Short mmCIF file of C-alpha atoms and ligand atoms in Angstrom, two decimals:
data_model
loop_
_atom_site.label_atom_id
_atom_site.label_comp_id
_atom_site.label_asym_id
_atom_site.label_seq_id
_atom_site.Cartn_x
_atom_site.Cartn_y
_atom_site.Cartn_z
CA MET A 1 0.07 0.07 0.06
CA LYS A 2 1.46 3.17 -0.79
CA PHE A 3 1.25 6.40 1.15
CA PHE A 4 0.66 9.90 -0.41
CA VAL A 5 0.80 12.95 1.82
CA ASP A 6 -2.06 15.52 1.50
CA THR A 7 -0.20 18.65 1.81
CA ALA A 8 1.50 21.34 -0.33
CA ASP A 9 3.67 22.36 2.99
CA VAL A 10 7.23 21.78 1.59
CA LYS A 11 8.90 21.66 5.23
CA GLU A 12 6.42 18.86 6.09
CA ILE A 13 6.69 16.80 3.02
CA ARG A 14 10.50 16.97 3.30
CA GLU A 15 10.41 15.80 6.98
CA LEU A 16 8.13 13.01 6.10
CA ASN A 17 9.98 12.06 2.95
CA GLU A 18 13.13 11.70 5.23
CA LEU A 19 11.07 9.02 7.59
CA GLY A 20 10.57 7.05 4.18
CA LEU A 21 6.81 7.71 4.56
CA VAL A 22 6.37 9.49 1.07
CA ASP A 23 5.46 7.39 -1.97
CA GLY A 24 3.89 10.55 -3.55
CA VAL A 25 1.88 13.83 -2.72
CA THR A 26 -1.52 15.15 -3.43
CA THR A 27 -2.18 18.67 -3.53
CA ASN A 28 -5.39 20.79 -4.34
CA PRO A 29 -6.49 24.55 -4.91
CA SER A 30 -7.19 24.62 -1.16
CA LEU A 31 -3.72 23.26 -0.06
CA ILE A 32 -2.09 25.66 -2.38
CA LEU A 33 -3.90 28.59 -0.84
CA LYS A 34 -2.74 27.34 2.48
CA SER A 35 1.01 26.99 1.62
CA GLY A 36 0.82 30.64 0.74
CA GLY A 37 3.00 30.03 -2.40
CA ASN A 38 2.52 30.06 -6.35
CA ILE A 39 1.16 26.74 -7.84
CA ALA A 40 4.07 26.40 -10.53
CA ASP A 41 6.88 27.18 -7.99
CA VAL A 42 5.42 25.02 -4.98
CA THR A 43 4.90 21.96 -7.29
CA LYS A 44 8.20 22.19 -8.74
CA GLU A 45 9.91 22.14 -5.17
CA ILE A 46 7.85 19.28 -4.06
CA CYS A 47 8.54 17.12 -7.42
CA SER A 48 12.34 17.99 -6.45
CA ILE A 49 11.87 16.33 -3.27
CA VAL A 50 9.67 13.52 -4.01
CA GLU A 51 10.40 10.84 -6.78
CA GLY A 52 6.74 9.41 -7.01
CA PRO A 53 3.49 11.15 -8.38
CA VAL A 54 2.67 14.79 -7.39
CA SER A 55 -0.97 15.89 -7.98
CA ALA A 56 -1.57 19.27 -9.20
CA GLU A 57 -5.26 20.13 -10.02
CA VAL A 58 -6.66 22.11 -12.89
CA VAL A 59 -9.23 24.68 -11.80
CA ALA A 60 -10.91 25.00 -15.38
CA THR A 61 -14.33 23.43 -15.75
CA GLU A 62 -14.27 23.24 -19.40
CA TYR A 63 -12.17 20.70 -21.46
CA ALA A 64 -10.43 22.75 -23.88
CA GLN A 65 -9.07 25.00 -20.75
CA MET A 66 -8.55 22.01 -18.69
CA MET A 67 -6.01 20.66 -21.46
CA LYS A 68 -4.35 23.88 -21.69
CA GLU A 69 -3.76 23.90 -17.98
CA ALA A 70 -2.88 20.32 -17.92
CA GLU A 71 -0.03 21.05 -20.41
CA VAL A 72 1.05 23.80 -18.22
CA LEU A 73 1.03 21.66 -15.09
CA ALA A 74 2.88 18.65 -17.08
CA ALA A 75 5.89 21.04 -18.01
CA ILE A 76 6.72 21.53 -14.41
CA ALA A 77 8.16 18.08 -13.82
CA ASP A 78 7.91 14.58 -15.06
CA ASN A 79 6.29 12.98 -11.97
CA VAL A 80 3.33 15.55 -12.19
CA CYS A 81 -0.04 13.72 -11.95
CA ILE A 82 -2.72 15.77 -13.38
CA LYS A 83 -5.70 16.24 -11.05
CA VAL A 84 -9.09 16.62 -12.73
CA PRO A 85 -12.53 16.78 -11.28
CA LEU A 86 -15.12 14.28 -11.66
CA THR A 87 -17.33 15.39 -14.26
CA LEU A 88 -17.92 15.00 -17.92
CA ASP A 89 -15.43 17.32 -19.08
CA GLY A 90 -13.08 16.29 -16.50
CA LEU A 91 -13.39 12.54 -17.64
CA ARG A 92 -12.99 13.64 -21.15
CA ALA A 93 -9.67 15.64 -20.27
CA CYS A 94 -8.63 12.39 -18.53
CA LYS A 95 -8.81 10.19 -21.51
CA THR A 96 -6.83 12.60 -23.73
CA ILE A 97 -4.27 13.27 -21.09
CA ARG A 98 -3.77 9.43 -20.69
CA THR A 99 -3.81 8.66 -24.38
CA GLU A 100 -2.22 11.92 -25.95
CA MET A 101 -0.19 13.11 -23.44
CA GLU A 102 0.89 9.80 -21.68
CA ARG A 103 0.41 11.41 -18.48
CA MET A 104 -0.62 9.96 -15.22
CA VAL A 105 -4.37 11.45 -14.12
CA ASN A 106 -5.89 11.32 -10.63
CA VAL A 107 -9.81 11.72 -10.89
CA THR A 108 -10.94 13.78 -7.71
CA LEU A 109 -14.07 14.60 -5.98
CA CYS A 110 -15.34 10.92 -6.31
CA PHE A 111 -18.51 10.28 -3.87
CA SER A 112 -20.15 7.25 -5.62
CA ALA A 113 -19.23 3.76 -7.05
CA ASN A 114 -20.56 4.60 -10.32
CA GLN A 115 -18.16 7.74 -10.78
CA ALA A 116 -15.30 5.50 -9.95
CA LEU A 117 -16.72 3.07 -12.69
CA LEU A 118 -16.61 6.14 -14.94
CA ALA A 119 -13.42 7.17 -13.98
CA ALA A 120 -11.55 3.47 -14.62
CA LYS A 121 -13.32 3.38 -18.21
CA ALA A 122 -11.78 6.93 -18.95
CA GLY A 123 -8.44 5.43 -18.19
CA ALA A 124 -7.61 7.02 -14.72
CA SER A 125 -4.34 6.09 -12.98
CA PHE A 126 -5.80 7.19 -9.58
CA ILE A 127 -9.41 7.80 -8.48
CA SER A 128 -9.65 9.64 -5.16
CA PRO A 129 -12.79 8.70 -3.40
CA PHE A 130 -13.21 11.20 -0.45
CA VAL A 131 -14.06 9.06 2.73
CA GLY A 132 -14.01 11.79 5.36
CA ARG A 133 -16.42 14.24 3.56
CA LEU A 134 -18.86 11.33 3.23
CA ASP A 135 -18.47 10.77 7.00
CA ASP A 136 -19.16 14.00 7.59
CA THR A 137 -22.64 13.83 5.97
CA GLY A 138 -23.64 10.60 7.99
CA LEU A 139 -22.38 8.54 5.20
CA ASP A 140 -19.69 5.44 5.40
CA GLY A 141 -17.04 6.36 3.57
CA MET A 142 -15.35 3.36 3.64
CA GLU A 143 -18.16 1.41 2.58
CA LEU A 144 -17.62 3.51 -1.03
CA ILE A 145 -13.96 2.12 -0.91
CA SER A 146 -15.27 -1.72 -0.48
CA GLU A 147 -17.54 -1.30 -3.21
CA ILE A 148 -15.05 0.39 -5.26
CA ARG A 149 -12.53 -2.36 -4.54
CA GLN A 150 -15.09 -4.97 -5.72
CA ILE A 151 -16.13 -3.48 -9.13
CA TYR A 152 -12.26 -2.66 -10.15
CA ASP A 153 -11.48 -6.38 -9.38
CA ASN A 154 -14.49 -7.71 -11.09
CA PHE A 155 -13.40 -5.98 -14.42
CA ASP A 156 -9.66 -6.23 -13.46
CA PHE A 157 -9.31 -2.03 -13.89
CA ASP A 158 -5.78 -0.99 -13.66
CA THR A 159 -6.87 2.42 -11.96
CA GLU A 160 -5.67 2.58 -8.26
CA ILE A 161 -7.78 3.60 -5.61
CA LEU A 162 -6.38 6.47 -3.69
CA VAL A 163 -8.43 6.94 -0.44
CA ALA A 164 -8.56 10.57 0.04
CA SER A 165 -10.01 13.03 2.73
CA VAL A 166 -8.57 10.75 5.14
CA ARG A 167 -9.05 12.15 9.04
CA THR A 168 -8.00 9.28 11.32
CA VAL A 169 -5.46 6.49 11.88
CA ASN A 170 -9.02 4.29 11.34
CA HIS A 171 -9.61 5.36 8.12
CA ILE A 172 -5.98 4.21 7.03
CA LYS A 173 -6.21 0.78 8.75
CA GLU A 174 -9.60 0.18 7.13
CA ALA A 175 -8.18 1.32 3.74
CA ALA A 176 -5.34 -1.27 4.14
CA LEU A 177 -7.84 -3.86 5.19
CA ILE A 178 -9.93 -3.27 2.28
CA GLY A 179 -7.09 -3.33 -0.17
CA ALA A 180 -6.90 0.12 -1.27
CA ASP A 181 -3.99 1.01 -3.36
CA VAL A 182 -2.92 4.09 -1.70
CA ILE A 183 -3.86 6.29 1.00
CA THR A 184 -3.21 10.12 0.81
CA ALA A 185 -3.43 11.75 4.44
CA PRO A 186 -2.59 14.80 6.12
CA PRO A 187 0.87 14.76 8.01
CA ALA A 188 -0.70 14.92 11.50
CA ALA A 189 -2.72 11.41 10.35
CA LEU A 190 0.55 10.08 8.95
CA ARG A 191 2.62 10.41 11.96
CA ALA A 192 -0.15 9.64 14.32
CA LEU A 193 0.31 5.99 13.13
CA VAL A 194 3.11 5.17 15.02
CA LYS A 195 1.50 5.91 18.34
CA HIS A 196 0.44 3.50 21.00
CA PRO A 197 0.55 4.05 24.98
CA LEU A 198 2.05 0.60 25.58
CA THR A 199 5.17 1.38 23.10
CA ASP A 200 5.65 4.68 25.44
CA LYS A 201 5.31 2.67 28.89
CA GLY A 202 7.12 -0.04 27.63
CA LEU A 203 10.07 1.91 26.54
CA GLU A 204 10.05 4.26 29.66
CA ALA A 205 10.56 0.90 31.55
CA PHE A 206 13.47 -0.29 29.37
CA LEU A 207 15.32 2.75 29.61
CA ALA A 208 14.58 3.09 33.37
CA ASP A 209 16.00 -0.69 33.93
CA TRP A 210 18.84 0.36 31.52
CA ALA A 211 19.76 3.12 33.46
CA LYS A 212 20.19 0.97 36.64
CA THR A 213 22.78 -1.34 34.89
CA GLY A 214 25.00 1.69 34.54
CA GLN A 215 26.06 0.06 31.20
CA LYS A 216 26.49 2.19 27.89
CA ILE A 217 26.22 0.67 24.18
CA GLY A 218 29.44 1.78 22.28
C1 E4P B 301 -7.34 14.62 -1.92
O1 E4P B 301 -6.77 14.66 -2.79
C2 E4P B 301 -7.74 15.93 -1.56
O2 E4P B 301 -6.55 16.80 -1.69
C3 E4P B 301 -8.00 15.79 -0.01
O3 E4P B 301 -7.82 14.48 0.38
C4 E4P B 301 -9.31 16.51 0.51
O4 E4P B 301 -9.43 16.41 1.82
P1 E4P B 301 -10.40 17.54 2.95
O5 E4P B 301 -11.83 16.81 2.54
O6 E4P B 301 -9.77 16.93 4.12
O7 E4P B 301 -10.04 18.42 2.48
#
């Protein structure tokens, strides 16, 4: 299972990358706003840190303009993955970017299994179902991941399920149990994966006993 980090914060990306926790990055217009930087500069810097796919999102809503923006974003670096919204124009752009530009495409803002089916048929490299935002409405985001997994397996679609809008460590665990290909999570959720009170307590006890031995290693 691949770990993408869902942020445009270069410092966070650098730190998590050094920990070996970053297989890719996802950004969106809101995350670019939060970074305070220019999309081209920020994306270029992220691409110089991370070898894997770095999703950069088009903001046009019509096909022709989406394609123009896709060309601009693709020119930033070879590992830029073009992110398009799950609309008819977005799906059309997905197909063209995959077949003519031969670029990775991440189809975003997926909230139903039928939308995920359309993205796979358009040749998407990644489909991004937003589990947290579904949970917010009282629905079960992880149920959607199970449905998409089943549909993609039924027809051997190559599109990777990229679980997005992750809020908790349980989202990550459930995505792994279901067999999602990728999760994209905010830095805090990735860091929280390591936490367990028994690990802290156990380490404290070992270190206390070690101090009593008066020994040193090395
Ligand atoms: C995914 O690519 C999106 O950037 C992201 O996961 C959205 O998460 P949010 O619902 O926390 O904004």
